[in-house]
Amino acid sequence: MTGEQQDVLNSWLRKSTTPVGLAKRARAILMLASGETFCKTSEYVGMGERHIRKWARRFVEQGIEGLYDGKRPGRQESFFPLKSHCIWLK
């Protein structure tokens, strides 16, 4: 882990606006980088060991970008624009 990556992960932990899942992943990666085991990290962070391994692999392969949630399958978002004019009755 580079110093820059460590700084980014630590900044995520300090911000109150960081999504909970992203903060958990950051904490897990920092713990693993400090030499902690997968088992102990999963207990501390509150994620399954399988998930810790998945996020660690993504971090190794993709760096910081690998810790963000990916797109999920499902229904496409729909957007219905408002009518350009409204008639208000008195």
PDB file of C-alpha atoms in Angstrom:
ATOM      1  CA  MET A   1       0.000   0.000   0.000  1.00  0.00           C
ATOM      2  CA  THR A   2       1.332   3.399  -0.921  1.00  0.00           C
ATOM      3  CA  GLY A   3       1.361   6.332   1.442  1.00  0.00           C
ATOM      4  CA  GLU A   4      -1.135   8.135  -0.777  1.00  0.00           C
ATOM      5  CA  GLN A   5      -3.550   5.188  -0.647  1.00  0.00           C
ATOM      6  CA  GLN A   6      -3.216   5.045   3.125  1.00  0.00           C
ATOM      7  CA  ASP A   7      -3.964   8.773   3.365  1.00  0.00           C
ATOM      8  CA  VAL A   8      -7.114   8.371   1.259  1.00  0.00           C
ATOM      9  CA  LEU A   9      -8.395   5.461   3.368  1.00  0.00           C
ATOM     10  CA  ASN A  10      -7.700   7.338   6.607  1.00  0.00           C
ATOM     11  CA  SER A  11      -9.501  10.417   5.277  1.00  0.00           C
ATOM     12  CA  TRP A  12     -12.556   8.258   4.530  1.00  0.00           C
ATOM     13  CA  LEU A  13     -12.577   7.107   8.147  1.00  0.00           C
ATOM     14  CA  ARG A  14     -12.388  10.678   9.469  1.00  0.00           C
ATOM     15  CA  LYS A  15     -15.293  11.960   7.362  1.00  0.00           C
ATOM     16  CA  SER A  16     -18.777  11.577   8.773  1.00  0.00           C
ATOM     17  CA  THR A  17     -20.210  11.596   5.242  1.00  0.00           C
ATOM     18  CA  THR A  18     -18.416   8.441   4.106  1.00  0.00           C
ATOM     19  CA  PRO A  19     -20.912   5.632   3.441  1.00  0.00           C
ATOM     20  CA  VAL A  20     -20.772   2.927   6.126  1.00  0.00           C
ATOM     21  CA  GLY A  21     -19.836   0.152   3.705  1.00  0.00           C
ATOM     22  CA  LEU A  22     -16.964   2.138   2.252  1.00  0.00           C
ATOM     23  CA  ALA A  23     -15.696   2.995   5.736  1.00  0.00           C
ATOM     24  CA  LYS A  24     -15.775  -0.691   6.726  1.00  0.00           C
ATOM     25  CA  ARG A  25     -13.776  -1.612   3.645  1.00  0.00           C
ATOM     26  CA  ALA A  26     -11.247   1.126   4.355  1.00  0.00           C
ATOM     27  CA  ARG A  27     -10.839  -0.035   7.967  1.00  0.00           C
ATOM     28  CA  ALA A  28     -10.411  -3.642   6.801  1.00  0.00           C
ATOM     29  CA  ILE A  29      -7.751  -2.787   4.220  1.00  0.00           C
ATOM     30  CA  LEU A  30      -5.844  -0.656   6.734  1.00  0.00           C
ATOM     31  CA  MET A  31      -5.933  -3.464   9.295  1.00  0.00           C
ATOM     32  CA  LEU A  32      -4.733  -6.032   6.759  1.00  0.00           C
ATOM     33  CA  ALA A  33      -1.953  -3.692   5.647  1.00  0.00           C
ATOM     34  CA  SER A  34      -0.788  -3.387   9.249  1.00  0.00           C
ATOM     35  CA  GLY A  35      -0.396  -7.176   9.436  1.00  0.00           C
ATOM     36  CA  GLU A  36      -3.700  -8.197  10.997  1.00  0.00           C
ATOM     37  CA  THR A  37      -5.211 -11.556  10.034  1.00  0.00           C
ATOM     38  CA  PHE A  38      -8.329 -11.947   7.890  1.00  0.00           C
ATOM     39  CA  CYS A  39     -10.112 -13.634  10.787  1.00  0.00           C
ATOM     40  CA  LYS A  40      -9.430 -10.878  13.325  1.00  0.00           C
ATOM     41  CA  THR A  41     -10.155  -8.161  10.754  1.00  0.00           C
ATOM     42  CA  SER A  42     -13.526  -9.683   9.908  1.00  0.00           C
ATOM     43  CA  GLU A  43     -14.475  -9.831  13.597  1.00  0.00           C
ATOM     44  CA  TYR A  44     -13.444  -6.225  14.231  1.00  0.00           C
ATOM     45  CA  VAL A  45     -15.033  -4.743  11.115  1.00  0.00           C
ATOM     46  CA  GLY A  46     -18.196  -6.830  11.281  1.00  0.00           C
ATOM     47  CA  MET A  47     -17.967  -8.426   7.856  1.00  0.00           C
ATOM     48  CA  GLY A  48     -17.564 -12.046   6.879  1.00  0.00           C
ATOM     49  CA  GLU A  49     -14.050 -13.278   6.194  1.00  0.00           C
ATOM     50  CA  ARG A  50     -15.109 -14.175   2.651  1.00  0.00           C
ATOM     51  CA  HIS A  51     -16.088 -10.549   2.021  1.00  0.00           C
ATOM     52  CA  ILE A  52     -12.874  -9.241   3.549  1.00  0.00           C
ATOM     53  CA  ARG A  53     -10.904 -11.443   1.154  1.00  0.00           C
ATOM     54  CA  LYS A  54     -12.998 -10.229  -1.787  1.00  0.00           C
ATOM     55  CA  TRP A  55     -12.385  -6.544  -0.996  1.00  0.00           C
ATOM     56  CA  ALA A  56      -8.691  -7.180  -0.331  1.00  0.00           C
ATOM     57  CA  ARG A  57      -8.357  -8.868  -3.729  1.00  0.00           C
ATOM     58  CA  ARG A  58     -10.140  -5.964  -5.422  1.00  0.00           C
ATOM     59  CA  PHE A  59      -7.864  -3.488  -3.661  1.00  0.00           C
ATOM     60  CA  VAL A  60      -4.754  -5.351  -4.815  1.00  0.00           C
ATOM     61  CA  GLU A  61      -6.055  -5.551  -8.394  1.00  0.00           C
ATOM     62  CA  GLN A  62      -7.648  -2.102  -8.760  1.00  0.00           C
ATOM     63  CA  GLY A  63      -6.378   0.040  -5.902  1.00  0.00           C
ATOM     64  CA  ILE A  64      -8.709   2.571  -4.259  1.00  0.00           C
ATOM     65  CA  GLU A  65     -11.218   2.310  -7.134  1.00  0.00           C
ATOM     66  CA  GLY A  66     -11.767  -1.358  -6.305  1.00  0.00           C
ATOM     67  CA  LEU A  67     -13.317  -0.465  -2.941  1.00  0.00           C
ATOM     68  CA  TYR A  68     -16.287   1.374  -4.418  1.00  0.00           C
ATOM     69  CA  ASP A  69     -19.574  -0.448  -4.973  1.00  0.00           C
ATOM     70  CA  GLY A  70     -20.069  -1.611  -8.525  1.00  0.00           C
ATOM     71  CA  LYS A  71     -23.224  -1.318 -10.545  1.00  0.00           C
ATOM     72  CA  ARG A  72     -25.852  -3.867  -9.647  1.00  0.00           C
ATOM     73  CA  PRO A  73     -28.256  -5.619 -11.963  1.00  0.00           C
ATOM     74  CA  GLY A  74     -31.857  -4.619 -11.777  1.00  0.00           C
ATOM     75  CA  ARG A  75     -34.488  -2.412 -13.203  1.00  0.00           C
ATOM     76  CA  GLN A  76     -33.243   0.642 -15.039  1.00  0.00           C
ATOM     77  CA  GLU A  77     -33.994   3.994 -13.489  1.00  0.00           C
ATOM     78  CA  SER A  78     -36.903   5.787 -15.057  1.00  0.00           C
ATOM     79  CA  PHE A  79     -37.274   9.516 -15.252  1.00  0.00           C
ATOM     80  CA  PHE A  80     -40.487  11.266 -16.144  1.00  0.00           C
ATOM     81  CA  PRO A  81     -39.933  14.961 -16.806  1.00  0.00           C
ATOM     82  CA  LEU A  82     -42.501  17.390 -15.478  1.00  0.00           C
ATOM     83  CA  LYS A  83     -44.846  19.001 -17.935  1.00  0.00           C
ATOM     84  CA  SER A  84     -43.517  22.274 -19.228  1.00  0.00           C
ATOM     85  CA  HIS A  85     -46.657  24.107 -18.213  1.00  0.00           C
ATOM     86  CA  CYS A  86     -49.139  23.704 -15.415  1.00  0.00           C
ATOM     87  CA  ILE A  87     -52.610  25.094 -15.168  1.00  0.00           C
ATOM     88  CA  TRP A  88     -53.463  26.291 -11.714  1.00  0.00           C
ATOM     89  CA  LEU A  89     -57.111  26.555 -10.837  1.00  0.00           C
ATOM     90  CA  LYS A  90     -58.279  29.257  -8.481  1.00  0.00           C
TER      91      LYS A  90
END
